Amino acid sequence: MNDMSTEGYTTADGRKIGGTLMEMKNITLSFGGVKAITDISFDIKEGEIRAIIGPNGAGKSSMLNVISGFYIPQQGEVWYQGAKRPQMRPYEVARQGIARTFQNIALFDGMSVLDNVMTGRLNHMTTGLFAQGLWKGKAEREEVENRERAEKIIDFLEIQAIRKTPVARLPYGLKKRVELARALAAEPSLLLLDEPMAGMNVEEKEDMSRFILDVNDEFGTTIALIEHDMGVVMDLSDRVVVMDYGKKIGDGTPDEVRNNQDVIDAYLGVSHD
Amino acid sequence: MFYREAGDYKTSYQDDGQTFPIKFDRYRYYFVLFVAFAMVPFLINDYWVNAIFLPFLIYSIAAIGLNILVGYCGQVSLGTGGFMAVGAYACYKFMTGLDIWIDGVQYALPPINIFFSVILAGLVTAVVGVLFGLPSLRIKGFYLAVATLAAQFFLVWLFNKWSWAYNYSASGQINAPEREIFGVAITGPSTDAWATYLFCLVIAALCAIVARNLTRGASGRKWMAIRDMDIAAEIIGVNPLKAKLSAFAVSSFYIGIAGALFFAVYLGAVEVGEAFGIQKSFIVLFMVIIGGLGSIFGSFAGAAFLVLLPVLLKLMLADSTDEISGFSSVMSWVFLVAFAAAVVMLVINIVRTRSLIAGAGVGWIFASIAAFMAYALTIGGMGWPTDIVAHLQLVIVGALIIIFLIAEPHGLAQLWRVAKEKLRLWPFPH
Amino acid sequence: MLDAGETNDTVLEVNNIEVIYNHVILVLKGVSLKVPKGGITALLGGNGAGKTTTLKAISNLLHSERGEVTKGSVSYRGEITQHLDPADLVKRGVIQVMEGRHCFEHLTVEENLLTGAYTRTDGKGAVDADLEMVYNYFPRLKERRRSQAGYTSGGEQQMVAIGRALMSRPETILLDEPSMGLAPQLVEQIFGIVKQLNEGEGYTFLLAEQNTNVALRFAHYGYILESGRVVMDGPAKELRENPDVKEFYLGMSDDGRKSFRDVRSYRRRKRWLS
Amino acid sequence: MPDNLIFGIEVFLNGLMAGVLYALVALGFVLIYKASGIFNYAQGVMALFAAATLVGIMNGQVPFSHLINAMFGTEVHHFGWHLPALLGILLTAAFMVLLAWLVQKFVFRHLVGQEPIILFMATIGLAYFLEGISDLMWGSEIKNLDVGLPQGASIWLEDSTRWMGFGNENFYGFFIDKLDMFATVIAAILVLALVIFSQYSKQGRAMRAVADDHQAALSVGINLNFIWVMVWSLAGFVALVAGIMWGTKSGVQFSLSLIALKALPVLMLGGFTSIPGAIVGGLIIGVGEKLFEFAVGPMVGGATENWFAYVLALIFLVFRPQGLFGEKIIERV
Amino acid sequence: DLVFPSLSYRTGPYAAGGIPFADGYADYFTMLNERDGGIGGIMTKVPECETGYNTEKGVECYESTKGEGALVYQPLSTGITYQLIPKVTADGIPLHTMGYGRTSAANGKVFSHVFNYPANYWNGASVAINHLLETNGGDIKGKKVALVYHNSAYGKEPIRTLEELSTKHGYELSLLPVDHPGQEQKSQWLQIRRDKPDYVIMYGWGVMNQVAIQEAANIRFNMENFIGIWWSGAEHDVTPAGDAANGYKSVTFHNVGSDFPVFDDIKTHVVDKGLAAGAGDQIGTVLYNRGMYAAMLAAEAAKKAQEIHGTAQITPAMMRDGMEALEITEEGMTALGMPNFGPSFAVSCENHGGPGLGGITQWNAADKKWNLISDFGPSDMDVILPLITADSEAFAAENNIEQRCN
Ligand SMILES: Nc1ncnc2c1ncn2[C@@H]1O[C@H](COP(=O)(O)OP(=O)(O)OP(=O)(O)O)[C@@H](O)[C@H]1O
Ligand SMILES: Nc1ncnc2c1ncn2[C@@H]1O[C@H](COP(=O)(O)OP(=O)(O)OP(=O)(O)O)[C@@H](O)[C@H]1O
Ligand SMILES: [Mg+2]
Ligand SMILES: [Mg+2]
């Protein structure tokens, strides 16, 4: 295992990973009788790609929901950027620079792709209601500035052609990409991805992988992702947390995890390559 | 073919973000404005203004307001009547000189200019709207819709009981005294048709433009995000409290203005339970849905539809004239053409789908309706007993609402959009 | 295992259908398929190729999405089915597992499964036996049988959706992306179940999949759809060997699977679409 | 006993009874909502329609007679028969089934899978339509409805509870309307039957499934059309019962359709999806509004019942957004 | 033609009252056409326009019919009346709101085009109190009177008058509002049961009447002590309660029943010729009679106008003059086939409300008949006039109206 102190480390391919960005300490979450998460701790370091894997119903999505403030754990602490995070509403969490995508696509169906991406930029827009009503002046300027940034992301994710299409009409895979675009538009420091590649074929997964890597590379965005495709997880991530029935059963580099017997038993079935 | 966008390039995001990105649309829009502002005022009389244009414009404002709340922000409200009442009574107090009691001494403001009275009434309503919007943070969907009825019933009750609001008049009625702008009477008995029309038109136009600005920018996106999926919206950083309450505020502001105009300019005298009852809430909601949720144009279309339809039906069914008027003969031609078109549609549909009602084939229903209209108008009204006509009106309005929803659940605005899309592709089918 | 060649007994035939949404959006541009009795047929293709649309056209679920089949025909055992209700199709033994799970959120897991038996008339005993069978396939569901389906995890919901379809004792199952969101172990397991049902009970399967790899391993015959057209079809074995399929759908280059980290080129053109 | 207490109790009792009458209307809403997610605004009008039809059938009125006479210059009014109440009720129930079938066939079949607000809108269209048709068929004047239900104060109850005043001579026994008592019994039977049906039968389960997801219901072979005809028939029957009760009270006329507005707070408080909720909600609303009017009404000028019912329901909702017994609103991402 | 538009309502919550009234109004004019060839040789026309008791539709109806040369409007709705007051004044068309509308419009000095003879709400309240005085030998000090009223402008009208009268006569007044539509009145009647007022006065309309009478019967309130205003005293208000309604009373300003020669004319000239506006089965009912009475008053005023101006084809302005000069005498009514059908009265420029005479009718459940049990007696003008003056002058001040008739 790597040294998991707050210090950074260097990955196999030579990227430098910074100090701890977020740390989950002893999180426990249950719904009535169902224990979704039991006493889990792990950390996410600045600039790394951190994967969370585990069988269905293990509590992975719930963990992301805890991070984004949607679920409030019964026990445990969330540390972010070196400070303990007080209890806050999800939108406040978002303003701290945490953006995410959802397992069951949560796009705004009534809007076009462009508008969806623009909602990602809402936290960067500050014009008041009154000025917006007048439009000319500040509101228009701000709109155009943010539009430019949104367009950059649209270009980056190669969804220019569907800019004006209502998202409800898009096929599943493109929706996932639009969701990513929306999250990226927020220019987050921590990006949470919940099964970004479910329902995609290999080619599309390749594209998606490339986007994720590029985001990580170019903007230095820290990424936590949940994924069931072991190929993707093993290739992309720097470190992997493995959950099963709400418990953590493994944590380490892909290679370590791949060879961990508990993980093989609970999740992988056969050792994967 | 008819409708081209090729060659209409945009070189800046500004251009792309404008309201009518297609040139053809833009010109049509200017044309409509020109007709509304520069031609209509010279052509209308009392009947047109009082029976059609004023209610149309005023309901349009209310519908835009409600559309912001329901269509953009997804918070279904049935409190429109109550909020209009707030607007009306606030306007009344402002235009007759607001009186306040402080330590048992009465102070009265001088009457405020009618234009500002209307705007202030909107602001007061916005505040009330925000108050009644507070439960929306917890309550959603139809539960919220029913909850807003609390506002409806409470406000109506309040204005019935609170004699300060109606200046202690014996019956609780309020009457709009005569008020002027630039020396032209806008309210009261001796107004001119064009003056009241222009006054409402200006306000409606301003309202529409502001609403469009709000909905195409950041606020609009916040509202729509809340509408489409409130949890996701919150997680990506929309403060639901602010978004919902701002929608309630803006929406109530519009509805308040509509209420003020409804009372002061249109009716001149109202009694709260009669004028702002629960029926008002429903009728404005119909307009919004029939017109199209989340569409400013739709608000106008819906208002036009529900204001015109009963008048048209009455004209067709109840009236009877011995000689055919110019208007009805023109109309009869219009409808005959519509009828012919509908028949062609029907035939095409039968040929294509081999079924009478499949798919878009409600054509034949429209065809028969158009045929009847043409007939009725040509002979200048059927002259049926008014009660039968009144019952039939209910039947027809009800049936039309259903037919429209089946044909296009997203309202007239969407019908319009599909038509445009088809025109754009014409003569190719796809 | 059957090979496509071994049976000519086609149960389900899709003949050159064209589908339009909302009167204007043309999605399928003439798709034809044949599903042999007792076979597993895979429908492959990228996002938005029209797989889901094809399945919905078969099970007549398009109607509620404002889509319609404007040309061509679908027949099941020689009977044209376009004008049937979806419920009639289920009675004839065709059931669809919809993409994106579509559980009845407010019903418990068990109630969800029981609704699957809605059309059955063979008595409570048989239904209960099948319920046990489903629980055997998915033990996780048994644990959660009293929970509201809306609160189960994504994968659990997928299991519910598949289990619910099995409860109707169908002959032909249209499976839309069964592997989506499932852990690898479970994917194997579900395809194992598919295979078992196919071989043991003679169920016919038409499955739309993104996970080409697995799909082609289990299927007998495959169709590849791109932009609303069938661009290639053939026995699964042959498809697996086809270099194009290998490159674009299986993510293999000549020297084995390449790492996702090494993907560099952006959008490559598919040769058959030029 | 002091006046206020004893009359308070009387108001309470009458509130309970009024609540049952509201609940009867609310039940119809619940049924349809539960089975299709449709908020059926037309429920009130259906009650009016059912009651008017019942009167029309019992009195042998010729349907559409006014229209026919106006168009053809004829003079037809009555068939000249008088049917016994029970037969009339049976015929009307059959008629409501027919109506359910028509509604399904011509309206909701074409709206499968639409958003709730669109469906809601369609029911408003339906309400207009039915109101017009009802007037055209049976005329809009007031009709007396008498199916032999008892009415008026229960004198027996008054006499036998007079002692409870303990010497208070202002009090002459508790007042309860016999019609209300009868309604309570009917409502209890209805609720029990419906609960059993929806919770434990296969059709009941299918009905709830349909409410959750139209498409998925279709995909497992549930015949939406059948389910909807079934629930609309049930709702039609409930409307008939409500129509009889209210029609006996106040005559059959337009305002009968407005009782829907009294049922809405009940619905909201009990939960849109809960049959027992309709009853409990009704009782709470009935008692709440009557007691408020009794205690606070005189201070603020009275006529508080309409809004207070809503405000009361609103207060409950703030604590339980799905109503007392409604299905929890699932919020997940 | 002489045009008398009828803004009727044959649908909606108040249809039951609107239908017979509109029938009576139309049938009388049809009868004049058929029997006399119109008024002064000119045919009459009664274009009907359905308002559904809705103010907006009322405005539409007004605007769409006024172009046809309408002589006088009769909207049968207090709400619509309030709306039309400024409009008719500006357009110079008289408005006749008989027994409803804005009470203070009786002051012709302020309201130049509005008439509410022969009686208004305040007269009605006073007539009811007078009846109580009469039955109590002139003393109702200490008696308890409850007012059950429709919670709208209409229902609130009598409150001021009843309050004034209560200070004068020393009775105790309690107020019980009922919200539209009035389907549910348990609270109000339980309160009445508890408070045991000696008398209940009701200002109701629509279904509220039936429910109130039924509830009164339920609590076994003595019907003799229950008096409704004229809008709460029609057959359909009492029949649902059956025998229990026996003895219920109502104020009226015209006679009831069908024992008048004029009805024979209506039968022969209208109903038998198939020209009746309704089914023809409403003749002789209270509201039909009221509609017909309104038509008669309008026709007489038109005759008066023709007389004054010496032309048969009168204009609305002439019609107003006719109304201001209207004089109804017993002989005149007998000549019209309506002996003792209503009070005798005269209208003047200052007084558009007439003398405010009213009588009491009582329901006989066994015969299913209303009976007039008193003469058309005066109301307490000492109390009412100052109220009218005060209210109308406030209106004049608010709207800068110059008083006329000087
Ligand atoms: N209801 C609809 N309205 C309009 N267009 C639609 C609708 N449903 C699907 N489409 C369009 O039809 C096309 C095919 O969609 P379909 O869902 O069949 O693809 P798919 O092959 O199943 O893709 P995926 O693998 O992402 O599920 C897409 O381009 C989509 O935009
Ligand atoms: N809001 C909730 N109420 C009740 N139970 C819940 C809730 N959210 C999650 N659960 C339960 O918690 C457990 C973990 O769910 P979670 O969605 O986190 O699983 P997951 O690891 O994401 O699985 P999958 O890979 O299938 O998506 C599941 O059993 C689920 O049913
Ligand atoms: Mg998950
Ligand atoms: Mg798909």
Tab-separated table of N, CA and C in Angstrom, chain A residues 13 15 34 54-57 103-104 158 169 171-174 177 195 198-207 209-210 213-214 228-232 235-238 245 265-269 273, chain C residues 22 24-25 45-48 99 101 140 143-144 147 153-157 159 177 180-186 210-212 247-251 257-261 263-268 270:
chain	number	residue	atom	x	y	z
A	13	ASP	N	2.395	6.511	-13.345
A	13	ASP	CA	2.780	7.201	-14.579
A	13	ASP	C	3.324	8.594	-14.302
A	15	ARG	N	2.369	11.182	-12.310
A	15	ARG	CA	1.660	12.407	-11.974
A	15	ARG	C	1.803	12.663	-10.480
A	34	VAL	N	-32.491	-0.207	7.346
A	34	VAL	CA	-31.455	-0.552	6.371
A	34	VAL	C	-30.174	0.214	6.648
A	54	GLY	N	-18.049	-1.698	-5.803
A	54	GLY	CA	-18.734	-2.595	-4.881
A	54	GLY	C	-19.995	-3.129	-5.507
A	55	PRO	N	-20.515	-4.215	-4.990
A	55	PRO	CA	-21.711	-4.813	-5.570
A	55	PRO	C	-22.923	-3.897	-5.452
A	56	ASN	N	-23.989	-4.289	-6.103
A	56	ASN	CA	-25.183	-3.455	-6.078
A	56	ASN	C	-25.745	-3.361	-4.672
A	57	GLY	N	-26.134	-2.149	-4.340
A	57	GLY	CA	-26.689	-1.948	-3.023
A	57	GLY	C	-25.657	-1.863	-1.936
A	103	GLN	N	-26.569	8.761	-10.931
A	103	GLN	CA	-26.704	7.415	-11.487
A	103	GLN	C	-27.929	7.316	-12.408
A	104	ASN	N	-29.081	7.718	-11.879
A	104	ASN	CA	-30.262	7.820	-12.734
A	104	ASN	C	-30.262	9.237	-13.259
A	158	GLU	N	-17.613	17.652	-27.223
A	158	GLU	CA	-18.103	17.343	-28.576
A	158	GLU	C	-19.609	17.143	-28.632
A	169	ARG	N	-35.078	14.275	-25.534
A	169	ARG	CA	-35.037	13.490	-26.761
A	169	ARG	C	-33.724	12.746	-26.961
A	171	PRO	N	-30.544	10.213	-26.670
A	171	PRO	CA	-30.317	8.851	-26.199
A	171	PRO	C	-29.491	8.865	-24.922
A	172	TYR	N	-29.570	7.753	-24.232
A	172	TYR	CA	-28.999	7.630	-22.906
A	172	TYR	C	-27.542	8.111	-22.806
A	173	GLY	N	-26.724	7.619	-23.710
A	173	GLY	CA	-25.299	7.923	-23.626
A	173	GLY	C	-25.012	9.402	-23.736
A	174	LEU	N	-25.719	10.044	-24.649
A	174	LEU	CA	-25.480	11.474	-24.800
A	174	LEU	C	-25.943	12.224	-23.567
A	177	ARG	N	-23.345	12.337	-21.162
A	177	ARG	CA	-22.291	13.283	-21.518
A	177	ARG	C	-22.723	14.712	-21.186
A	195	GLU	N	-21.453	6.243	-11.823
A	195	GLU	CA	-21.594	5.375	-12.988
A	195	GLU	C	-21.688	6.158	-14.290
A	198	ALA	N	-22.314	3.770	-17.464
A	198	ALA	CA	-23.346	2.741	-17.572
A	198	ALA	C	-24.097	2.948	-18.877
A	199	GLY	N	-24.439	1.880	-19.517
A	199	GLY	CA	-25.224	1.978	-20.733
A	199	GLY	C	-24.462	2.531	-21.918
A	200	MET	N	-23.167	2.367	-21.930
A	200	MET	CA	-22.418	2.830	-23.098
A	200	MET	C	-21.682	1.657	-23.700
A	201	ASN	N	-21.446	1.774	-25.001
A	201	ASN	CA	-20.638	0.729	-25.593
A	201	ASN	C	-19.161	1.095	-25.502
A	202	VAL	N	-18.340	0.197	-25.907
A	202	VAL	CA	-16.908	0.378	-25.678
A	202	VAL	C	-16.398	1.683	-26.258
A	203	GLU	N	-16.836	1.947	-27.453
A	203	GLU	CA	-16.340	3.154	-28.101
A	203	GLU	C	-16.684	4.390	-27.292
A	204	GLU	N	-17.919	4.400	-26.810
A	204	GLU	CA	-18.342	5.561	-26.042
A	204	GLU	C	-17.630	5.620	-24.700
A	205	LYS	N	-17.386	4.443	-24.153
A	205	LYS	CA	-16.639	4.427	-22.899
A	205	LYS	C	-15.252	4.985	-23.112
A	206	GLU	N	-14.703	4.663	-24.235
A	206	GLU	CA	-13.369	5.190	-24.523
A	206	GLU	C	-13.401	6.708	-24.554
A	207	ASP	N	-14.403	7.231	-25.253
A	207	ASP	CA	-14.517	8.690	-25.307
A	207	ASP	C	-14.642	9.264	-23.910
A	209	SER	N	-13.813	8.009	-21.081
A	209	SER	CA	-12.575	7.886	-20.321
A	209	SER	C	-11.627	9.023	-20.674
A	210	ARG	N	-11.570	9.272	-21.940
A	210	ARG	CA	-10.664	10.320	-22.377
A	210	ARG	C	-11.057	11.657	-21.775
A	213	LEU	N	-10.041	11.728	-18.139
A	213	LEU	CA	-8.603	11.906	-17.975
A	213	LEU	C	-8.187	13.332	-18.313
A	214	ASP	N	-8.774	13.856	-19.395
A	214	ASP	CA	-8.393	15.205	-19.801
A	214	ASP	C	-8.796	16.243	-18.767
A	228	HIS	N	-18.982	0.267	-12.582
A	228	HIS	CA	-19.006	-1.191	-12.513
A	228	HIS	C	-18.115	-1.848	-13.550
A	229	ASP	N	-17.665	-1.090	-14.542
A	229	ASP	CA	-16.798	-1.678	-15.557
A	229	ASP	C	-15.370	-1.711	-15.033
A	230	MET	N	-14.934	-2.926	-14.693
A	230	MET	CA	-13.624	-3.038	-14.042
A	230	MET	C	-12.500	-2.547	-14.935
A	231	GLY	N	-12.670	-2.755	-16.233
A	231	GLY	CA	-11.646	-2.282	-17.151
A	231	GLY	C	-11.429	-0.794	-16.955
A	232	VAL	N	-12.501	-0.074	-16.952
A	232	VAL	CA	-12.413	1.370	-16.803
A	232	VAL	C	-11.792	1.720	-15.462
A	235	ASP	N	-8.110	0.968	-15.247
A	235	ASP	CA	-7.258	1.795	-16.089
A	235	ASP	C	-7.188	3.245	-15.632
A	236	LEU	N	-8.303	3.744	-15.158
A	236	LEU	CA	-8.349	5.177	-14.908
A	236	LEU	C	-7.919	5.571	-13.501
A	237	SER	N	-8.297	4.783	-12.535
A	237	SER	CA	-8.193	5.324	-11.186
A	237	SER	C	-6.803	5.181	-10.591
A	238	ASP	N	-6.530	6.093	-9.696
A	238	ASP	CA	-5.273	6.027	-8.969
A	238	ASP	C	-5.421	5.164	-7.732
A	245	TYR	N	-21.977	-4.276	1.205
A	245	TYR	CA	-22.973	-4.204	2.283
A	245	TYR	C	-22.685	-3.066	3.249
A	265	ASP	N	-13.963	-12.139	-3.712
A	265	ASP	CA	-15.118	-12.909	-3.254
A	265	ASP	C	-16.406	-12.107	-3.353
A	266	ALA	N	-16.319	-10.882	-2.885
A	266	ALA	CA	-17.551	-10.117	-2.751
A	266	ALA	C	-18.002	-9.516	-4.070
A	267	TYR	N	-17.066	-9.243	-4.928
A	267	TYR	CA	-17.440	-8.376	-6.039
A	267	TYR	C	-17.014	-8.898	-7.399
A	268	LEU	N	-15.770	-9.169	-7.517
A	268	LEU	CA	-15.273	-9.421	-8.863
A	268	LEU	C	-15.644	-10.805	-9.376
A	269	GLY	N	-15.837	-11.701	-8.452
A	269	GLY	CA	-16.121	-13.070	-8.874
A	269	GLY	C	-14.827	-13.736	-9.295
A	273	ASP	N	-8.994	-9.023	-15.465
A	273	ASP	CA	-7.863	-8.327	-16.081
A	273	ASP	C	-8.309	-7.564	-17.304
C	22	ASN	N	-43.252	12.269	-32.244
C	22	ASN	CA	-43.779	13.634	-32.268
C	22	ASN	C	-44.099	14.137	-33.655
C	24	VAL	N	-42.473	14.426	-36.135
C	24	VAL	CA	-41.396	15.000	-36.958
C	24	VAL	C	-40.055	14.298	-36.844
C	25	ILE	N	-39.810	13.616	-35.722
C	25	ILE	CA	-38.461	13.080	-35.561
C	25	ILE	C	-38.415	11.643	-36.073
C	45	GLY	N	-25.476	-1.739	-30.924
C	45	GLY	CA	-25.370	-0.445	-31.571
C	45	GLY	C	-25.137	0.641	-30.552
C	46	GLY	N	-24.666	1.752	-31.050
C	46	GLY	CA	-24.261	2.839	-30.165
C	46	GLY	C	-25.449	3.564	-29.576
C	47	ASN	N	-25.145	4.603	-28.888
C	47	ASN	CA	-26.194	5.413	-28.287
C	47	ASN	C	-27.066	6.033	-29.349
C	48	GLY	N	-28.347	5.920	-29.127
C	48	GLY	CA	-29.270	6.569	-30.038
C	48	GLY	C	-29.402	5.864	-31.360
C	99	GLU	N	-35.789	-0.358	-20.490
C	99	GLU	CA	-34.531	0.299	-20.179
C	99	GLU	C	-34.770	1.266	-19.016
C	101	ARG	N	-35.092	0.522	-15.932
C	101	ARG	CA	-35.731	-0.158	-14.808
C	101	ARG	C	-37.230	0.034	-14.664
C	140	ARG	N	-30.721	-11.205	-3.147
C	140	ARG	CA	-30.753	-9.843	-2.622
C	140	ARG	C	-32.194	-9.317	-2.545
C	143	GLU	N	-34.093	-10.411	0.499
C	143	GLU	CA	-33.795	-9.612	1.695
C	143	GLU	C	-34.614	-8.336	1.738
C	144	ARG	N	-34.810	-7.789	0.563
C	144	ARG	CA	-35.445	-6.481	0.527
C	144	ARG	C	-36.906	-6.553	0.115
C	147	SER	N	-39.276	-3.811	1.210
C	147	SER	CA	-38.956	-2.381	1.031
C	147	SER	C	-39.687	-1.844	-0.177
C	153	SER	N	-31.498	0.232	-4.378
C	153	SER	CA	-30.404	0.785	-5.173
C	153	SER	C	-30.652	0.502	-6.646
C	154	GLY	N	-29.857	1.173	-7.468
C	154	GLY	CA	-30.034	1.030	-8.904
C	154	GLY	C	-29.995	-0.420	-9.352
C	155	GLY	N	-29.033	-1.148	-8.866
C	155	GLY	CA	-28.909	-2.531	-9.285
C	155	GLY	C	-30.066	-3.383	-8.796
C	156	GLU	N	-30.488	-3.121	-7.594
C	156	GLU	CA	-31.621	-3.873	-7.056
C	156	GLU	C	-32.866	-3.639	-7.905
C	157	GLN	N	-33.016	-2.412	-8.346
C	157	GLN	CA	-34.172	-2.126	-9.188
C	157	GLN	C	-34.089	-2.882	-10.501
C	159	MET	N	-32.762	-5.725	-10.910
C	159	MET	CA	-33.159	-7.109	-10.620
C	159	MET	C	-34.677	-7.221	-10.526
C	177	GLU	N	-31.079	-3.491	-22.334
C	177	GLU	CA	-29.918	-3.172	-21.509
C	177	GLU	C	-29.981	-3.813	-20.133
C	180	MET	N	-27.052	-2.891	-17.606
C	180	MET	CA	-26.726	-1.523	-17.217
C	180	MET	C	-26.773	-1.336	-15.708
C	181	GLY	N	-25.692	-0.842	-15.183
C	181	GLY	CA	-25.657	-0.529	-13.769
C	181	GLY	C	-25.499	-1.731	-12.860
C	182	LEU	N	-25.225	-2.866	-13.422
C	182	LEU	CA	-25.048	-4.033	-12.563
C	182	LEU	C	-23.564	-4.336	-12.355
C	183	ALA	N	-23.293	-4.861	-11.202
C	183	ALA	CA	-21.916	-5.253	-10.920
C	183	ALA	C	-21.546	-6.414	-11.842
C	184	PRO	N	-20.246	-6.515	-12.188
C	184	PRO	CA	-19.828	-7.511	-13.168
C	184	PRO	C	-20.286	-8.923	-12.830
C	185	GLN	N	-20.201	-9.231	-11.551
C	185	GLN	CA	-20.627	-10.550	-11.123
C	185	GLN	C	-22.079	-10.800	-11.503
C	186	LEU	N	-22.865	-9.774	-11.261
C	186	LEU	CA	-24.287	-9.900	-11.492
C	186	LEU	C	-24.593	-9.959	-12.981
C	210	GLN	N	-25.505	-2.726	-24.818
C	210	GLN	CA	-24.324	-1.915	-25.103
C	210	GLN	C	-23.086	-2.742	-24.824
C	211	ASN	N	-23.262	-3.605	-23.876
C	211	ASN	CA	-22.129	-4.422	-23.466
C	211	ASN	C	-21.971	-5.550	-24.484
C	212	THR	N	-21.399	-5.147	-25.618
C	212	THR	CA	-21.320	-6.051	-26.765
C	212	THR	C	-20.584	-7.339	-26.428
C	247	GLU	N	-13.020	-3.834	-33.306
C	247	GLU	CA	-12.426	-2.552	-32.965
C	247	GLU	C	-13.434	-1.616	-32.299
C	248	PHE	N	-14.622	-1.559	-32.895
C	248	PHE	CA	-15.537	-0.525	-32.418
C	248	PHE	C	-16.453	-0.968	-31.291
C	249	TYR	N	-16.766	-2.221	-31.245
C	249	TYR	CA	-17.721	-2.645	-30.221
C	249	TYR	C	-17.092	-3.451	-29.108
C	250	LEU	N	-15.989	-4.055	-29.393
C	250	LEU	CA	-15.377	-4.852	-28.339
C	250	LEU	C	-14.162	-4.163	-27.750
C	251	GLY	N	-13.750	-3.090	-28.394
C	251	GLY	CA	-12.622	-2.334	-27.865
C	251	GLY	C	-11.323	-3.106	-27.932
C	257	ARG	N	-6.936	-6.300	-25.657
C	257	ARG	CA	-7.686	-5.143	-25.181
C	257	ARG	C	-6.728	-4.016	-24.886
C	258	LYS	N	-7.076	-2.844	-25.345
C	258	LYS	CA	-6.179	-1.739	-25.031
C	258	LYS	C	-6.689	-0.977	-23.816
C	259	SER	N	-5.786	-0.352	-23.144
C	259	SER	CA	-6.165	0.339	-21.923
C	259	SER	C	-6.946	1.605	-22.240
C	260	PHE	N	-7.902	1.936	-21.372
C	260	PHE	CA	-8.661	3.153	-21.571
C	260	PHE	C	-7.785	4.394	-21.466
C	261	ARG	N	-6.655	4.211	-20.801
C	261	ARG	CA	-5.765	5.355	-20.683
C	261	ARG	C	-5.089	5.694	-22.005
C	263	VAL	N	-6.367	5.594	-24.985
C	263	VAL	CA	-7.186	6.082	-26.077
C	263	VAL	C	-6.755	7.489	-26.412
C	264	ARG	N	-6.428	7.695	-27.643
C	264	ARG	CA	-6.013	9.034	-27.983
C	264	ARG	C	-6.896	9.662	-29.056
C	265	SER	N	-7.090	8.870	-30.112
C	265	SER	CA	-7.821	9.445	-31.237
C	265	SER	C	-9.208	9.828	-30.753
C	266	TYR	N	-9.759	10.842	-31.358
C	266	TYR	CA	-11.043	11.267	-30.881
C	266	TYR	C	-12.163	10.506	-31.547
C	267	ARG	N	-12.709	11.013	-32.591
C	267	ARG	CA	-13.809	10.255	-33.179
C	267	ARG	C	-13.360	9.583	-34.459
C	268	ARG	N	-13.464	8.262	-34.450
C	268	ARG	CA	-13.089	7.550	-35.673
C	268	ARG	C	-14.330	7.286	-36.491
C	270	LYS	N	-16.779	5.071	-38.718
C	270	LYS	CA	-17.060	3.674	-38.927
C	270	LYS	C	-17.011	3.407	-40.418
